[in-house]
mmCIF file of C-alpha atoms and ligand atoms in Angstrom:
data_model
loop_
_atom_site.group_PDB
_atom_site.id
_atom_site.type_symbol
_atom_site.label_atom_id
_atom_site.label_comp_id
_atom_site.label_asym_id
_atom_site.label_seq_id
_atom_site.Cartn_x
_atom_site.Cartn_y
_atom_site.Cartn_z
ATOM 1 C CA MET V 1 -7.485 -17.195 14.954
ATOM 2 C CA SER V 2 -10.947 -16.668 16.419
ATOM 3 C CA GLU V 3 -13.176 -14.909 13.877
ATOM 4 C CA HIS V 4 -14.842 -12.695 16.449
ATOM 5 C CA TYR V 5 -11.629 -11.037 17.654
ATOM 6 C CA GLY V 6 -11.306 -7.366 16.805
ATOM 7 C CA PHE V 7 -8.710 -5.820 14.511
ATOM 8 C CA GLU V 8 -6.380 -4.701 17.304
ATOM 9 C CA THR V 9 -6.400 -8.151 18.922
ATOM 10 C CA LYS V 10 -5.581 -9.786 15.608
ATOM 11 C CA ALA V 11 -2.770 -7.287 14.945
ATOM 12 C CA ILE V 12 -1.139 -8.215 18.254
ATOM 13 C CA HIS V 13 -1.821 -11.957 18.341
ATOM 14 C CA ALA V 14 -2.441 -13.412 14.870
ATOM 15 C CA GLY V 15 0.483 -15.603 13.818
ATOM 16 C CA GLN V 16 2.226 -14.628 17.057
ATOM 17 C CA THR V 17 1.592 -17.402 19.572
ATOM 18 C CA PRO V 18 4.459 -17.468 22.102
ATOM 19 C CA ASP V 19 7.505 -19.437 20.978
ATOM 20 C CA PRO V 20 6.924 -23.107 21.937
ATOM 21 C CA THR V 21 10.544 -23.663 23.050
ATOM 22 C CA THR V 22 11.098 -20.680 25.345
ATOM 23 C CA GLY V 23 7.746 -18.947 25.725
ATOM 24 C CA ALA V 24 9.176 -15.742 24.202
ATOM 25 C CA VAL V 25 6.108 -13.538 23.670
ATOM 26 C CA VAL V 26 7.507 -12.042 20.472
ATOM 27 C CA PRO V 27 8.230 -14.371 17.540
ATOM 28 C CA PRO V 28 12.034 -14.722 17.362
ATOM 29 C CA ILE V 29 14.048 -13.632 14.335
ATOM 30 C CA TYR V 30 14.879 -16.990 12.751
ATOM 31 C CA GLN V 31 17.980 -15.687 10.970
ATOM 32 C CA VAL V 32 18.673 -18.987 9.250
ATOM 33 C CA SER V 33 18.817 -20.376 5.716
ATOM 34 C CA THR V 34 18.398 -24.112 6.333
ATOM 35 C CA TYR V 35 17.100 -26.541 8.971
ATOM 36 C CA LYS V 36 18.295 -29.865 10.385
ATOM 37 C CA GLN V 37 16.003 -32.603 9.126
ATOM 38 C CA ASP V 38 15.073 -35.640 11.233
ATOM 39 C CA GLY V 39 16.100 -38.135 8.579
ATOM 40 C CA VAL V 40 15.548 -37.841 4.832
ATOM 41 C CA GLY V 41 12.116 -36.340 4.203
ATOM 42 C CA GLY V 42 11.847 -35.388 7.888
ATOM 43 C CA ALA V 43 11.727 -31.592 7.742
ATOM 44 C CA ARG V 44 10.150 -30.367 10.999
ATOM 45 C CA GLY V 45 6.860 -28.635 10.249
ATOM 46 C CA GLY V 46 7.886 -28.538 6.582
ATOM 47 C CA HIS V 47 10.885 -26.297 7.378
ATOM 48 C CA ASP V 48 13.408 -27.191 4.692
ATOM 49 C CA TYR V 49 14.869 -23.934 3.303
ATOM 50 C CA SER V 50 14.193 -20.269 4.127
ATOM 51 C CA ARG V 51 13.277 -19.130 0.611
ATOM 52 C CA SER V 52 10.384 -21.592 0.849
ATOM 53 C CA ILE V 53 9.500 -21.167 4.505
ATOM 54 C CA ASN V 54 10.811 -19.231 7.502
ATOM 55 C CA PRO V 55 9.017 -19.025 10.875
ATOM 56 C CA THR V 56 9.445 -15.256 11.289
ATOM 57 C CA ARG V 57 8.048 -14.652 7.804
ATOM 58 C CA THR V 58 5.227 -17.118 8.498
ATOM 59 C CA ALA V 59 4.251 -15.137 11.609
ATOM 60 C CA LEU V 60 3.982 -11.960 9.517
ATOM 61 C CA GLU V 61 2.169 -13.727 6.673
ATOM 62 C CA GLU V 62 -0.454 -15.207 9.012
ATOM 63 C CA CYS V 63 -1.010 -11.840 10.662
ATOM 64 C CA LEU V 64 -1.397 -10.058 7.294
ATOM 65 C CA ALA V 65 -3.929 -12.668 6.132
ATOM 66 C CA GLU V 66 -6.014 -12.106 9.293
ATOM 67 C CA LEU V 67 -5.916 -8.307 9.052
ATOM 68 C CA GLU V 68 -7.062 -8.275 5.425
ATOM 69 C CA GLY V 69 -9.568 -11.106 5.876
ATOM 70 C CA GLY V 70 -7.796 -13.394 3.419
ATOM 71 C CA VAL V 71 -6.888 -17.087 3.380
ATOM 72 C CA ARG V 72 -3.207 -16.460 2.772
ATOM 73 C CA GLY V 73 -0.635 -13.707 3.152
ATOM 74 C CA LEU V 74 2.769 -13.641 1.474
ATOM 75 C CA ALA V 75 5.642 -11.336 2.413
ATOM 76 C CA PHE V 76 8.163 -9.960 -0.074
ATOM 77 C CA ALA V 77 11.374 -7.941 -0.147
ATOM 78 C CA SER V 78 9.521 -4.795 -1.327
ATOM 79 C CA GLY V 79 6.149 -3.623 -2.568
ATOM 80 C CA MET V 80 7.449 -3.798 -6.138
ATOM 81 C CA ALA V 81 8.678 -7.380 -5.614
ATOM 82 C CA ALA V 82 5.169 -8.287 -4.428
ATOM 83 C CA SER V 83 3.595 -6.579 -7.463
ATOM 84 C CA ASP V 84 6.009 -8.217 -9.889
ATOM 85 C CA THR V 85 5.369 -11.664 -8.432
ATOM 86 C CA LEU V 86 1.622 -11.089 -8.560
ATOM 87 C CA LEU V 87 1.587 -9.863 -12.151
ATOM 88 C CA ARG V 88 3.808 -12.661 -13.443
ATOM 89 C CA THR V 89 1.421 -15.081 -11.722
ATOM 90 C CA LEU V 90 -1.694 -13.547 -13.277
ATOM 91 C CA LEU V 91 -0.478 -12.441 -16.719
ATOM 92 C CA ALA V 92 1.076 -14.150 -19.744
ATOM 93 C CA PRO V 93 2.258 -12.735 -23.097
ATOM 94 C CA GLY V 94 -0.742 -11.420 -25.039
ATOM 95 C CA ASP V 95 -2.683 -10.467 -21.920
ATOM 96 C CA HIS V 96 -3.869 -6.992 -21.036
ATOM 97 C CA ALA V 97 -4.411 -5.058 -17.803
ATOM 98 C CA VAL V 98 -6.441 -1.957 -16.941
ATOM 99 C CA ILE V 99 -4.636 0.357 -14.508
ATOM 100 C CA PRO V 100 -5.417 3.720 -12.855
ATOM 101 C CA ASN V 101 -4.385 6.753 -14.917
ATOM 102 C CA ASP V 102 -2.741 8.039 -11.742
ATOM 103 C CA ALA V 103 -1.145 4.821 -10.500
ATOM 104 C CA TYR V 104 1.878 4.926 -8.197
ATOM 105 C CA GLY V 105 4.847 5.783 -10.430
ATOM 106 C CA GLY V 106 6.687 2.533 -9.687
ATOM 107 C CA THR V 107 3.611 0.491 -10.598
ATOM 108 C CA PHE V 108 3.223 2.380 -13.860
ATOM 109 C CA ARG V 109 6.926 1.840 -14.623
ATOM 110 C CA LEU V 110 6.558 -1.906 -13.972
ATOM 111 C CA TYR V 111 3.740 -2.105 -16.516
ATOM 112 C CA ALA V 112 5.214 0.302 -19.065
ATOM 113 C CA ARG V 113 8.915 -0.548 -18.953
ATOM 114 C CA VAL V 114 9.086 -4.174 -17.782
ATOM 115 C CA LEU V 115 5.870 -6.056 -18.591
ATOM 116 C CA GLU V 116 5.510 -4.392 -22.019
ATOM 117 C CA ARG V 117 8.747 -6.057 -23.073
ATOM 118 C CA TRP V 118 7.220 -9.440 -22.224
ATOM 119 C CA GLY V 119 4.158 -8.861 -24.415
ATOM 120 C CA VAL V 120 1.745 -7.692 -21.709
ATOM 121 C CA ASP V 121 0.054 -4.371 -22.404
ATOM 122 C CA HIS V 122 -2.087 -2.061 -20.336
ATOM 123 C CA THR V 123 -4.582 0.792 -20.594
ATOM 124 C CA PRO V 124 -4.519 3.628 -18.040
ATOM 125 C CA VAL V 125 -8.065 4.753 -17.164
ATOM 126 C CA ALA V 126 -9.658 7.174 -14.690
ATOM 127 C CA LEU V 127 -11.132 4.538 -12.383
ATOM 128 C CA GLY V 128 -13.776 6.957 -11.133
ATOM 129 C CA ASP V 129 -15.459 6.571 -14.530
ATOM 130 C CA LEU V 130 -17.083 3.089 -14.607
ATOM 131 C CA ASP V 131 -18.116 3.441 -18.256
ATOM 132 C CA ALA V 132 -14.517 4.179 -19.233
ATOM 133 C CA VAL V 133 -13.353 1.102 -17.311
ATOM 134 C CA ARG V 134 -15.989 -1.061 -19.034
ATOM 135 C CA ALA V 135 -14.913 0.307 -22.413
ATOM 136 C CA ALA V 136 -11.246 -0.449 -21.649
ATOM 137 C CA PHE V 137 -11.887 -4.145 -20.942
ATOM 138 C CA GLN V 138 -10.968 -6.315 -23.922
ATOM 139 C CA PRO V 139 -13.074 -9.464 -23.449
ATOM 140 C CA GLY V 140 -10.844 -12.541 -23.270
ATOM 141 C CA ARG V 141 -7.616 -10.493 -23.223
ATOM 142 C CA THR V 142 -7.988 -8.337 -20.123
ATOM 143 C CA LYS V 143 -6.963 -10.389 -17.094
ATOM 144 C CA VAL V 144 -6.261 -7.774 -14.413
ATOM 145 C CA LEU V 145 -7.946 -4.647 -13.108
ATOM 146 C CA TRP V 146 -5.402 -2.814 -10.936
ATOM 147 C CA ILE V 147 -6.996 -0.484 -8.401
ATOM 148 C CA GLU V 148 -5.160 1.929 -6.153
ATOM 149 C CA THR V 149 -7.239 3.919 -3.673
ATOM 150 C CA PRO V 150 -6.514 6.488 -2.399
ATOM 151 C CA THR V 151 -3.971 7.170 -5.134
ATOM 152 C CA ASN V 152 -0.491 8.565 -4.766
ATOM 153 C CA PRO V 153 -0.160 11.604 -4.809
ATOM 154 C CA MET V 154 -3.523 12.807 -6.191
ATOM 155 C CA LEU V 155 -5.629 11.127 -3.457
ATOM 156 C CA ASN V 156 -8.245 9.991 -5.960
ATOM 157 C CA ILE V 157 -10.744 7.400 -4.772
ATOM 158 C CA ALA V 158 -11.979 4.349 -6.695
ATOM 159 C CA ASP V 159 -15.158 2.455 -5.784
ATOM 160 C CA ILE V 160 -13.783 -1.013 -4.948
ATOM 161 C CA ALA V 161 -17.180 -2.748 -4.695
ATOM 162 C CA ALA V 162 -18.579 -1.338 -7.946
ATOM 163 C CA LEU V 163 -15.350 -1.959 -9.882
ATOM 164 C CA SER V 164 -15.077 -5.521 -8.541
ATOM 165 C CA THR V 165 -18.624 -6.351 -9.655
ATOM 166 C CA LEU V 166 -17.921 -4.921 -13.096
ATOM 167 C CA ALA V 167 -14.565 -6.683 -13.483
ATOM 168 C CA HIS V 168 -15.956 -10.032 -12.414
ATOM 169 C CA GLU V 169 -18.603 -9.785 -15.175
ATOM 170 C CA PHE V 170 -15.646 -9.884 -17.575
ATOM 171 C CA GLY V 171 -13.767 -12.614 -15.673
ATOM 172 C CA VAL V 172 -11.112 -10.054 -14.724
ATOM 173 C CA THR V 173 -9.093 -10.476 -11.485
ATOM 174 C CA VAL V 174 -9.277 -7.454 -9.188
ATOM 175 C CA VAL V 175 -6.111 -6.259 -7.457
ATOM 176 C CA VAL V 176 -6.141 -3.430 -4.910
ATOM 177 C CA ASP V 177 -3.009 -1.596 -3.816
ATOM 178 C CA ASN V 178 -4.069 -0.871 -0.223
ATOM 179 C CA THR V 179 -0.837 0.869 0.813
ATOM 180 C CA PHE V 180 -2.301 4.335 1.491
ATOM 181 C CA ALA V 181 -5.256 3.168 3.561
ATOM 182 C CA SER V 182 -3.743 0.150 5.347
ATOM 183 C CA PRO V 183 -6.046 -2.692 6.432
ATOM 184 C CA TYR V 184 -7.040 -0.650 9.478
ATOM 185 C CA LEU V 185 -8.893 1.874 7.325
ATOM 186 C CA GLN V 186 -9.954 -0.265 4.359
ATOM 187 C CA GLN V 187 -10.384 -3.979 3.655
ATOM 188 C CA PRO V 188 -10.695 -4.534 -0.100
ATOM 189 C CA LEU V 189 -11.278 -8.306 -0.007
ATOM 190 C CA ALA V 190 -14.543 -7.795 1.902
ATOM 191 C CA LEU V 191 -15.581 -5.341 -0.842
ATOM 192 C CA GLY V 192 -15.082 -7.909 -3.613
ATOM 193 C CA ALA V 193 -11.391 -7.656 -4.581
ATOM 194 C CA ASP V 194 -9.393 -10.849 -5.232
ATOM 195 C CA VAL V 195 -5.924 -9.746 -4.117
ATOM 196 C CA VAL V 196 -4.521 -6.959 -1.941
ATOM 197 C CA VAL V 197 -1.022 -5.555 -2.503
ATOM 198 C CA HIS V 198 0.950 -3.622 0.104
ATOM 199 C CA SER V 199 4.138 -1.738 0.304
ATOM 200 C CA THR V 200 4.686 -2.685 3.967
ATOM 201 C CA THR V 201 7.471 -0.075 3.850
ATOM 202 C CA LYS V 202 4.739 2.486 4.548
ATOM 203 C CA TYR V 203 2.019 2.342 7.247
ATOM 204 C CA LEU V 204 2.309 -1.352 8.121
ATOM 205 C CA GLY V 205 6.009 -1.054 9.005
ATOM 206 C CA GLY V 206 5.296 2.501 10.089
ATOM 207 C CA HIS V 207 8.747 3.554 11.315
ATOM 208 C CA SER V 208 10.718 4.228 8.114
ATOM 209 C CA ASP V 209 13.210 1.507 8.983
ATOM 210 C CA VAL V 210 12.343 -1.303 6.562
ATOM 211 C CA VAL V 211 11.441 -1.932 2.909
ATOM 212 C CA GLY V 212 8.915 -4.705 2.343
ATOM 213 C CA GLY V 213 5.863 -5.830 0.425
ATOM 214 C CA ALA V 214 2.933 -8.181 0.788
ATOM 215 C CA LEU V 215 0.107 -9.933 -1.030
ATOM 216 C CA VAL V 216 -3.088 -11.241 0.546
ATOM 217 C CA THR V 217 -5.829 -13.180 -1.224
ATOM 218 C CA ASN V 218 -9.076 -14.833 -0.197
ATOM 219 C CA ARG V 219 -9.096 -17.241 -3.164
ATOM 220 C CA THR V 220 -7.526 -20.602 -2.305
ATOM 221 C CA ASP V 221 -6.710 -21.399 -5.970
ATOM 222 C CA LEU V 222 -4.835 -18.124 -6.305
ATOM 223 C CA ALA V 223 -3.124 -18.554 -2.915
ATOM 224 C CA GLU V 224 -1.469 -21.753 -4.147
ATOM 225 C CA ARG V 225 -0.319 -20.166 -7.419
ATOM 226 C CA LEU V 226 1.023 -17.106 -5.609
ATOM 227 C CA TYR V 227 2.940 -19.235 -3.130
ATOM 228 C CA PHE V 228 4.393 -21.252 -6.019
ATOM 229 C CA HIS V 229 5.621 -18.053 -7.683
ATOM 230 C CA GLN V 230 6.877 -16.525 -4.424
ATOM 231 C CA ASN V 231 9.108 -19.558 -3.974
ATOM 232 C CA ALA V 232 9.971 -19.960 -7.663
ATOM 233 C CA MET V 233 10.940 -16.300 -8.127
ATOM 234 C CA GLY V 234 12.414 -15.853 -4.655
ATOM 235 C CA ALA V 235 11.846 -12.152 -3.869
ATOM 236 C CA VAL V 236 10.984 -13.032 -0.260
ATOM 237 C CA SER V 237 11.173 -10.886 2.852
ATOM 238 C CA GLY V 238 14.227 -11.617 5.004
ATOM 239 C CA PRO V 239 13.580 -12.684 8.614
ATOM 240 C CA PHE V 240 14.687 -9.414 10.221
ATOM 241 C CA ASP V 241 12.631 -7.335 7.782
ATOM 242 C CA ALA V 242 9.584 -9.536 8.443
ATOM 243 C CA TRP V 243 10.127 -9.089 12.183
ATOM 244 C CA LEU V 244 10.290 -5.282 11.836
ATOM 245 C CA VAL V 245 7.068 -5.157 9.822
ATOM 246 C CA LEU V 246 5.308 -7.365 12.370
ATOM 247 C CA ARG V 247 6.560 -5.125 15.170
ATOM 248 C CA GLY V 248 5.082 -2.124 13.339
ATOM 249 C CA ILE V 249 1.745 -3.842 12.746
ATOM 250 C CA ARG V 250 1.086 -4.304 16.491
ATOM 251 C CA THR V 251 0.566 -0.534 16.851
ATOM 252 C CA LEU V 252 -1.052 0.079 13.458
ATOM 253 C CA SER V 253 -4.483 0.956 14.834
ATOM 254 C CA VAL V 254 -3.315 3.592 17.313
ATOM 255 C CA ARG V 255 -0.867 5.078 14.823
ATOM 256 C CA MET V 256 -3.525 5.310 12.094
ATOM 257 C CA GLU V 257 -5.980 7.059 14.423
ATOM 258 C CA ARG V 258 -3.350 9.683 15.242
ATOM 259 C CA HIS V 259 -2.272 10.032 11.586
ATOM 260 C CA CYS V 260 -5.939 10.734 10.746
ATOM 261 C CA ASP V 261 -6.433 13.180 13.653
ATOM 262 C CA ASN V 262 -3.336 15.155 12.700
ATOM 263 C CA ALA V 263 -4.126 15.130 8.967
ATOM 264 C CA GLU V 264 -7.608 16.519 9.638
ATOM 265 C CA GLN V 265 -6.116 19.452 11.538
ATOM 266 C CA ILE V 266 -3.525 20.085 8.827
ATOM 267 C CA VAL V 267 -6.328 20.130 6.243
ATOM 268 C CA ARG V 268 -8.170 22.723 8.340
ATOM 269 C CA LEU V 269 -5.053 24.915 8.417
ATOM 270 C CA LEU V 270 -4.530 24.604 4.657
ATOM 271 C CA ALA V 271 -8.189 25.467 4.017
ATOM 272 C CA SER V 272 -7.733 28.754 5.848
ATOM 273 C CA HIS V 273 -4.601 29.796 3.900
ATOM 274 C CA ALA V 274 -5.142 32.209 1.008
ATOM 275 C CA ASP V 275 -2.275 30.808 -1.111
ATOM 276 C CA VAL V 276 -3.469 27.200 -1.025
ATOM 277 C CA THR V 277 -5.491 26.853 -4.220
ATOM 278 C CA ASP V 278 -6.609 23.238 -3.862
ATOM 279 C CA ILE V 279 -6.541 20.573 -1.135
ATOM 280 C CA LEU V 280 -6.625 16.911 -2.117
ATOM 281 C CA TYR V 281 -7.997 14.927 0.816
ATOM 282 C CA PRO V 282 -10.804 12.343 0.603
ATOM 283 C CA GLY V 283 -12.157 13.444 3.997
ATOM 284 C CA LEU V 284 -13.245 16.810 2.546
ATOM 285 C CA SER V 285 -16.904 16.910 1.541
ATOM 286 C CA THR V 286 -15.747 18.794 -1.571
ATOM 287 C CA HIS V 287 -13.600 15.841 -2.705
ATOM 288 C CA PRO V 288 -15.252 14.454 -5.888
ATOM 289 C CA HIS V 289 -15.516 10.933 -4.419
ATOM 290 C CA HIS V 290 -15.942 11.767 -0.744
ATOM 291 C CA ASP V 291 -19.115 9.635 -0.529
ATOM 292 C CA VAL V 292 -17.333 6.545 -1.883
ATOM 293 C CA ALA V 293 -14.415 7.100 0.502
ATOM 294 C CA ALA V 294 -16.827 7.482 3.424
ATOM 295 C CA ARG V 295 -18.490 4.190 2.495
ATOM 296 C CA GLN V 296 -15.357 2.077 2.076
ATOM 297 C CA MET V 297 -12.900 3.655 4.523
ATOM 298 C CA LYS V 298 -13.092 3.876 8.311
ATOM 299 C CA ARG V 299 -11.362 7.286 8.255
ATOM 300 C CA PHE V 300 -9.476 9.158 5.541
ATOM 301 C CA GLY V 301 -5.814 8.573 6.294
ATOM 302 C CA GLY V 302 -2.682 10.588 6.889
ATOM 303 C CA MET V 303 -1.791 11.624 3.344
ATOM 304 C CA VAL V 304 -2.619 15.163 2.232
ATOM 305 C CA SER V 305 -1.695 16.860 -1.048
ATOM 306 C CA PHE V 306 -2.231 20.509 -1.902
ATOM 307 C CA ARG V 307 -1.521 23.004 -4.653
ATOM 308 C CA VAL V 308 -0.137 26.482 -4.086
ATOM 309 C CA ALA V 309 -0.462 29.817 -5.839
ATOM 310 C CA GLY V 310 2.843 30.756 -7.430
ATOM 311 C CA GLY V 311 3.407 27.486 -9.264
ATOM 312 C CA GLU V 312 6.376 25.172 -9.164
ATOM 313 C CA SER V 313 8.889 27.541 -7.551
ATOM 314 C CA ARG V 314 6.513 28.292 -4.672
ATOM 315 C CA ALA V 315 5.779 24.570 -4.155
ATOM 316 C CA ILE V 316 9.503 23.822 -4.021
ATOM 317 C CA ASP V 317 9.995 26.779 -1.679
ATOM 318 C CA VAL V 318 7.407 25.413 0.772
ATOM 319 C CA CYS V 319 9.140 22.011 0.684
ATOM 320 C CA ASN V 320 12.492 23.629 1.448
ATOM 321 C CA ARG V 321 11.214 25.773 4.319
ATOM 322 C CA THR V 322 9.755 23.201 6.726
ATOM 323 C CA HIS V 323 11.805 22.073 9.712
ATOM 324 C CA LEU V 324 9.714 19.312 11.298
ATOM 325 C CA PHE V 325 8.265 18.006 8.048
ATOM 326 C CA THR V 326 11.340 16.283 6.672
ATOM 327 C CA LEU V 327 11.986 16.625 2.948
ATOM 328 C CA GLY V 328 11.945 13.073 1.678
ATOM 329 C CA GLU V 329 10.303 10.360 -0.366
ATOM 330 C CA SER V 330 8.211 7.524 1.056
ATOM 331 C CA LEU V 331 5.381 7.887 3.559
ATOM 332 C CA GLY V 332 3.498 6.245 6.386
ATOM 333 C CA GLY V 333 6.137 6.543 9.103
ATOM 334 C CA VAL V 334 5.676 8.130 12.521
ATOM 335 C CA GLU V 335 7.607 11.217 11.362
ATOM 336 C CA SER V 336 6.054 13.803 9.060
ATOM 337 C CA LEU V 337 7.444 14.086 5.540
ATOM 338 C CA ILE V 338 7.028 16.670 2.795
ATOM 339 C CA GLU V 339 7.887 16.342 -0.867
ATOM 340 C CA HIS V 340 7.452 17.786 -4.352
ATOM 341 C CA PRO V 341 6.041 14.832 -6.362
ATOM 342 C CA ALA V 342 6.750 16.279 -9.821
ATOM 343 C CA ALA V 343 10.496 16.405 -9.136
ATOM 344 C CA MET V 344 10.778 13.563 -6.618
ATOM 345 C CA THR V 345 8.530 10.484 -6.284
ATOM 346 C CA HIS V 346 6.822 11.024 -9.621
ATOM 347 C CA ALA V 347 9.728 12.271 -11.737
ATOM 348 C CA SER V 348 9.636 8.940 -13.624
ATOM 349 C CA VAL V 349 6.156 9.719 -15.028
ATOM 350 C CA ALA V 350 7.035 13.220 -16.296
ATOM 351 C CA GLY V 351 5.827 13.677 -19.863
ATOM 352 C CA SER V 352 3.453 10.697 -19.617
ATOM 353 C CA LEU V 353 -0.286 10.588 -19.054
ATOM 354 C CA LEU V 354 0.477 10.197 -15.357
ATOM 355 C CA GLU V 355 2.381 13.460 -14.979
ATOM 356 C CA VAL V 356 1.460 15.316 -11.774
ATOM 357 C CA PRO V 357 0.971 19.115 -11.424
ATOM 358 C CA SER V 358 4.190 21.014 -10.736
ATOM 359 C CA ASP V 359 2.542 23.183 -8.058
ATOM 360 C CA LEU V 360 1.632 20.102 -5.993
ATOM 361 C CA VAL V 361 3.043 19.416 -2.520
ATOM 362 C CA ARG V 362 2.511 16.062 -0.787
ATOM 363 C CA LEU V 363 2.494 15.560 2.968
ATOM 364 C CA SER V 364 2.766 12.336 4.911
ATOM 365 C CA VAL V 365 1.385 13.606 8.201
ATOM 366 C CA GLY V 366 3.127 11.926 11.117
ATOM 367 C CA ILE V 367 2.122 11.454 14.730
ATOM 368 C CA GLU V 368 4.121 14.280 16.333
ATOM 369 C CA THR V 369 2.380 16.904 18.525
ATOM 370 C CA VAL V 370 -0.083 18.434 16.117
ATOM 371 C CA ASP V 371 0.484 22.044 17.250
ATOM 372 C CA ASP V 372 4.146 21.708 16.297
ATOM 373 C CA LEU V 373 3.202 20.419 12.856
ATOM 374 C CA LEU V 374 0.690 23.234 12.344
ATOM 375 C CA ALA V 375 3.247 25.871 13.358
ATOM 376 C CA ASP V 376 5.877 24.414 11.037
ATOM 377 C CA LEU V 377 3.588 24.330 8.041
ATOM 378 C CA SER V 378 2.269 27.845 8.759
ATOM 379 C CA GLN V 379 5.742 29.348 8.779
ATOM 380 C CA ALA V 380 6.705 27.452 5.611
ATOM 381 C CA LEU V 381 3.657 28.770 3.772
ATOM 382 C CA GLY V 382 4.369 32.281 5.049
HETATM 383 C C1 PLP A 401 5.793 2.771 -2.097
HETATM 384 C C2 PLP A 401 4.632 2.251 -2.852
HETATM 385 C C3 PLP A 401 4.735 1.089 -3.636
HETATM 386 C C4 PLP A 401 6.052 0.364 -3.846
HETATM 387 O O1 PLP A 401 6.507 -0.239 -2.706
HETATM 388 P P1 PLP A 401 8.101 -0.436 -2.345
HETATM 389 O O2 PLP A 401 8.056 -1.033 -0.999
HETATM 390 O O3 PLP A 401 8.718 0.927 -2.398
HETATM 391 O O4 PLP A 401 8.657 -1.345 -3.385
HETATM 392 C C5 PLP A 401 3.586 0.634 -4.254
HETATM 393 N N1 PLP A 401 2.414 1.282 -4.151
HETATM 394 C C6 PLP A 401 2.277 2.411 -3.422
HETATM 395 C C7 PLP A 401 0.952 3.088 -3.340
HETATM 396 C C8 PLP A 401 3.381 2.934 -2.759
HETATM 397 O O5 PLP A 401 3.251 4.069 -2.053
#
């Protein structure tokens, strides 16, 4: 696709040329496992079997590669399937990874409960502290630096460019989980990262109707190895799921702008409420890494966390009292969600280094009429 096209044009057209047979403007759902071959060795366009290649998935994969500025995109059955495939491509027994000390709970569980058993260990570090990251690298053993920014649910920010430079000095591959920002707000490959991971379940899909994951890289050597493992391990996106994610992506830019607009107004409301003791949002000038966020993000996203006076019971009470903000896990859909991370999304890290405060409430601010969201949150806070 033409390099000079803007993000929105790529989101709508990359990988999505009208169907050559019918002219259908939307790539069809090729709900098929195998393809008729024109004689032995005569697979049309290499289409031999849908674990290896499927046209609907290819459309999504090409679009993802364009949006992140990579050479190849790969679509998976979930964000965790993408992460697992990536880490088993990059790591072997005896290797070591450095991960955020507030990584997404599922990512932490993958490292701590699955990869550990296969002889891969990890060190959780506060990625805002470059000296601590440098000290955690074990020359020759450390193969992966896992970055997540902004983090879930603490909304911490890591400096992708600075960390990538540092990691590359040690020959360490840099992975960025870009789920919270989406490629509309942040493009890690341009900042020096080697691979981007997405839970496409969230903003890319955007409608809370599909679970999916993706990898994008700008390194051709790695692209080949990742494709080999995608096919060898088989945790691919199904055609209908790929189609749903691609349908979501076409409106990503307008949705993200509205998510950001609404989140900014919610933050203003929270800031004026006496019982809100802390607001975690990278758009606030008081956020410890606001300057880094401002440099590497277009805007600051739709995720807002806050702490309330009155501790855990009050936080749970707020979660139970909203009407429009739906109590639920996940994020990034058009509808607003509220949750209590300590008891819900992050229950699996209770008692570990990654435990989250019990008075924390997390919002995924949707794109409803903002006055309705403000009124709902006001009444829930009392
Ligand atoms: C949800 C999420 C994941 C996991 O993705 P699934 O699609 O649920 O497997 C990974 N990272 C982040 C930041 C997430 O929010």
